Tab-separated table of C-alpha atoms in Angstrom:
chain	number	residue	atom	x	y	z
A	3	UNK	CA	108.764	21.751	-30.432
A	4	UNK	CA	108.196	22.058	-27.165
A	5	UNK	CA	104.821	23.191	-28.635
A	6	UNK	CA	103.925	19.807	-29.825
A	7	UNK	CA	105.034	17.812	-26.597
A	8	UNK	CA	102.907	19.333	-24.458
A	9	UNK	CA	100.703	19.528	-27.024
A	10	UNK	CA	101.214	15.841	-27.874
A	11	UNK	CA	101.446	15.247	-23.663
A	12	UNK	CA	98.044	16.975	-23.395
A	13	UNK	CA	96.252	15.080	-25.667
A	14	UNK	CA	97.338	11.940	-23.651
A	15	UNK	CA	96.651	12.751	-20.167
A	16	UNK	CA	93.331	13.476	-21.830
A	17	UNK	CA	92.899	10.217	-23.551
A	18	UNK	CA	94.516	8.544	-19.961
A	19	UNK	CA	92.114	10.396	-17.931
A	20	UNK	CA	88.842	8.933	-20.784
A	21	UNK	CA	90.321	5.502	-20.103
A	22	UNK	CA	89.900	5.809	-16.936
A	23	UNK	CA	86.241	7.471	-16.573
A	24	UNK	CA	85.589	4.640	-19.397
A	25	UNK	CA	86.931	1.339	-16.656
A	26	UNK	CA	84.969	2.813	-13.766
A	27	UNK	CA	81.508	3.274	-16.008
A	28	UNK	CA	82.142	-0.622	-16.581
A	29	UNK	CA	83.083	-0.993	-12.369
A	30	UNK	CA	79.332	0.710	-11.993
A	31	UNK	CA	77.391	-0.908	-14.282
A	32	UNK	CA	79.077	-3.884	-13.313
A	33	UNK	CA	77.532	-2.624	-9.892
A	34	UNK	CA	74.128	-1.579	-10.729
A	35	UNK	CA	73.097	-5.108	-12.811
A	36	UNK	CA	73.756	-6.906	-9.772
A	37	UNK	CA	71.800	-4.213	-7.497
A	38	UNK	CA	68.908	-4.151	-10.177
A	39	UNK	CA	68.998	-7.765	-9.903
A	40	UNK	CA	69.172	-8.503	-6.659
A	41	UNK	CA	66.613	-5.945	-5.855
A	42	UNK	CA	63.964	-7.467	-8.941
A	43	UNK	CA	64.673	-11.119	-7.531
A	44	UNK	CA	64.747	-10.254	-3.711
A	45	UNK	CA	60.737	-8.585	-4.991
A	46	UNK	CA	59.929	-11.401	-7.047
A	47	UNK	CA	59.948	-13.775	-4.568
A	48	UNK	CA	58.646	-12.643	-1.405
A	49	UNK	CA	55.653	-13.878	-0.164
A	50	UNK	CA	54.468	-14.480	2.963
A	51	UNK	CA	52.069	-17.206	4.685
A	52	UNK	CA	50.334	-16.496	8.284
A	53	UNK	CA	47.528	-19.719	9.438
A	54	UNK	CA	44.272	-18.057	10.583
A	55	UNK	CA	42.627	-19.859	13.347
A	56	UNK	CA	42.829	-23.113	11.718
A	57	UNK	CA	45.933	-24.961	9.174
A	58	UNK	CA	42.772	-24.673	6.793
A	59	UNK	CA	42.018	-20.092	6.366
A	60	UNK	CA	45.212	-18.483	5.827
A	61	UNK	CA	46.305	-15.200	5.142
A	62	UNK	CA	48.981	-14.968	2.074
A	63	UNK	CA	50.979	-11.924	1.016
A	64	UNK	CA	52.431	-12.350	-2.188
A	65	UNK	CA	54.193	-9.313	-4.344
A	66	UNK	CA	51.782	-10.698	-7.126
A	67	UNK	CA	48.573	-9.736	-5.358
A	68	UNK	CA	50.084	-5.780	-5.633
A	69	UNK	CA	50.172	-4.849	-9.142
A	70	UNK	CA	53.109	-1.992	-8.443
A	71	UNK	CA	55.611	-4.345	-7.318
A	72	UNK	CA	54.608	-6.807	-10.433
A	73	UNK	CA	55.783	-3.452	-12.344
A	74	UNK	CA	59.030	-3.257	-9.898
A	75	UNK	CA	60.048	-6.255	-10.744
A	76	UNK	CA	59.479	-6.079	-14.523
A	77	UNK	CA	61.602	-3.025	-14.735
A	78	UNK	CA	64.420	-3.948	-13.085
A	79	UNK	CA	64.164	-6.620	-15.272
A	80	UNK	CA	64.435	-5.169	-17.504
A	81	UNK	CA	66.760	-2.289	-16.851
A	82	UNK	CA	69.472	-5.375	-15.741
A	83	UNK	CA	69.290	-7.027	-19.172
A	84	UNK	CA	70.110	-3.161	-20.441
A	85	UNK	CA	72.834	-2.819	-18.099
A	86	UNK	CA	74.633	-6.615	-19.385
A	87	UNK	CA	74.085	-5.247	-23.300
A	88	UNK	CA	75.451	-1.966	-22.782
A	89	UNK	CA	78.948	-3.541	-21.237
A	90	UNK	CA	79.545	-3.948	-24.597
A	91	UNK	CA	79.746	-0.392	-25.651
A	92	UNK	CA	81.170	0.014	-22.480
A	93	UNK	CA	84.232	-2.085	-23.514
A	94	UNK	CA	84.425	-0.263	-26.870
A	95	UNK	CA	84.803	2.645	-24.807
A	96	UNK	CA	88.107	1.858	-22.317
A	97	UNK	CA	89.670	0.305	-26.162
A	98	UNK	CA	88.738	3.530	-27.804
A	99	UNK	CA	88.037	6.289	-25.062
A	100	UNK	CA	86.939	8.723	-27.818
A	101	UNK	CA	84.208	7.836	-29.476
A	102	UNK	CA	81.786	10.015	-29.219
A	103	UNK	CA	78.309	8.765	-30.745
A	104	UNK	CA	78.349	5.641	-28.255
A	105	UNK	CA	78.632	7.786	-25.113
A	106	UNK	CA	75.623	9.992	-26.931
A	107	UNK	CA	73.886	6.541	-27.447
A	108	UNK	CA	74.607	5.344	-23.424
A	109	UNK	CA	73.529	8.435	-22.028
A	110	UNK	CA	70.618	8.543	-23.990
A	111	UNK	CA	69.427	5.277	-23.313
A	112	UNK	CA	70.744	4.972	-19.758
A	113	UNK	CA	68.508	8.159	-19.220
A	114	UNK	CA	65.840	6.730	-19.816
A	115	UNK	CA	66.281	3.317	-17.998
A	116	UNK	CA	66.801	5.736	-15.156
A	117	UNK	CA	63.504	7.046	-16.102
A	118	UNK	CA	61.673	3.242	-15.653
A	119	UNK	CA	64.280	2.523	-12.341
A	120	UNK	CA	62.276	5.626	-11.295
A	121	UNK	CA	58.978	5.399	-11.762
A	122	UNK	CA	58.438	1.563	-10.819
A	123	UNK	CA	61.459	2.304	-7.094
A	124	UNK	CA	58.613	5.199	-6.905
A	125	UNK	CA	55.257	3.725	-7.179
A	126	UNK	CA	56.639	0.616	-5.355
A	127	UNK	CA	58.203	3.168	-1.707
A	128	UNK	CA	54.714	4.767	-1.834
A	129	UNK	CA	52.868	1.366	-1.321
A	130	UNK	CA	55.268	0.113	1.213
A	131	UNK	CA	54.919	2.878	3.077
A	132	UNK	CA	51.320	1.680	2.826
A	133	UNK	CA	52.621	-1.306	4.407
A	134	UNK	CA	53.870	-0.478	6.800
A	135	UNK	CA	51.676	2.645	8.377
A	136	UNK	CA	48.825	2.238	6.709
A	137	UNK	CA	46.224	5.081	6.077
A	138	UNK	CA	43.328	5.411	9.011
A	139	UNK	CA	41.006	8.174	6.636
A	140	UNK	CA	41.415	5.499	4.397
A	141	UNK	CA	40.637	2.736	5.875
A	142	UNK	CA	43.789	0.695	4.469
A	143	UNK	CA	45.440	-0.480	7.796
A	144	UNK	CA	49.562	-1.341	7.738
A	145	UNK	CA	50.248	-5.166	7.401
A	146	UNK	CA	53.663	-5.578	8.370
A	147	UNK	CA	52.848	-6.151	12.154
A	148	UNK	CA	51.646	-9.530	10.758
A	149	UNK	CA	53.314	-9.827	7.458
A	150	UNK	CA	57.297	-9.047	9.427
A	151	UNK	CA	59.542	-10.824	6.562
A	152	UNK	CA	57.098	-9.893	3.516
A	153	UNK	CA	57.479	-6.431	5.112
A	154	UNK	CA	61.329	-6.664	5.539
A	155	UNK	CA	62.239	-8.339	2.012
A	156	UNK	CA	59.570	-5.570	-0.161
A	157	UNK	CA	61.765	-3.059	1.757
A	158	UNK	CA	65.681	-4.720	1.586
A	159	UNK	CA	64.841	-4.899	-2.594
A	160	UNK	CA	63.200	-1.166	-2.717
A	161	UNK	CA	67.552	-0.661	-1.162
A	162	UNK	CA	69.172	-1.819	-3.845
A	163	UNK	CA	66.594	-0.179	-6.616
A	164	UNK	CA	67.135	2.814	-5.087
A	165	UNK	CA	70.651	1.974	-5.138
A	166	UNK	CA	70.547	1.305	-8.977
A	167	UNK	CA	69.098	4.539	-9.867
A	168	UNK	CA	71.629	6.684	-8.350
A	169	UNK	CA	74.865	4.498	-10.181
A	170	UNK	CA	72.446	5.557	-13.240
A	171	UNK	CA	72.702	9.187	-11.882
A	172	UNK	CA	76.567	8.520	-12.513
A	173	UNK	CA	77.495	7.216	-15.282
A	174	UNK	CA	74.922	9.578	-16.811
A	175	UNK	CA	77.167	12.417	-15.281
A	176	UNK	CA	80.368	10.995	-15.962
A	177	UNK	CA	78.958	10.295	-19.631
A	178	UNK	CA	78.520	14.288	-19.587
A	179	UNK	CA	82.063	14.709	-18.458
A	180	UNK	CA	83.922	12.786	-20.659
A	181	UNK	CA	82.134	13.850	-24.053
A	182	UNK	CA	82.471	17.551	-22.484
A	183	UNK	CA	86.067	17.340	-22.091
A	184	UNK	CA	86.735	17.296	-26.661
């Protein structure tokens, strides 16, 4: 009799832990949505125009001028949409903490989105570095002395994207731990 009670208690504790992991998964997905969406909006609305000699001749910097930044905006938007859609499975895991196949699906797609977001953020980070430091050997001059607010916004959008990367890594690890507890 005591062995059955101990077994039932262990199952209840395991189910409670898995439910807690599922709730944390849901919260982290919400935070990742905010981070990636904010990064896409911040980068997508970045532009700065500077007058040159007269008001008729102007220099402008926009995110569309750099294909890497366009890729960054698209990738962050795709990941944001995916995270919104994955909230349904996250809610399903809260209700049914013993779901196995749907966690495997989430790990697969979370990993794919992690790869997409990492590639976009890394490529954009390289361009942001060149914007800040330049490259004298290639005769690429740093533009951030002139386009200060442009550089601040693109740098800030990278922070949100790399935050989203860290959250996706946590989500993958949490799902793997939840699967291994079975």
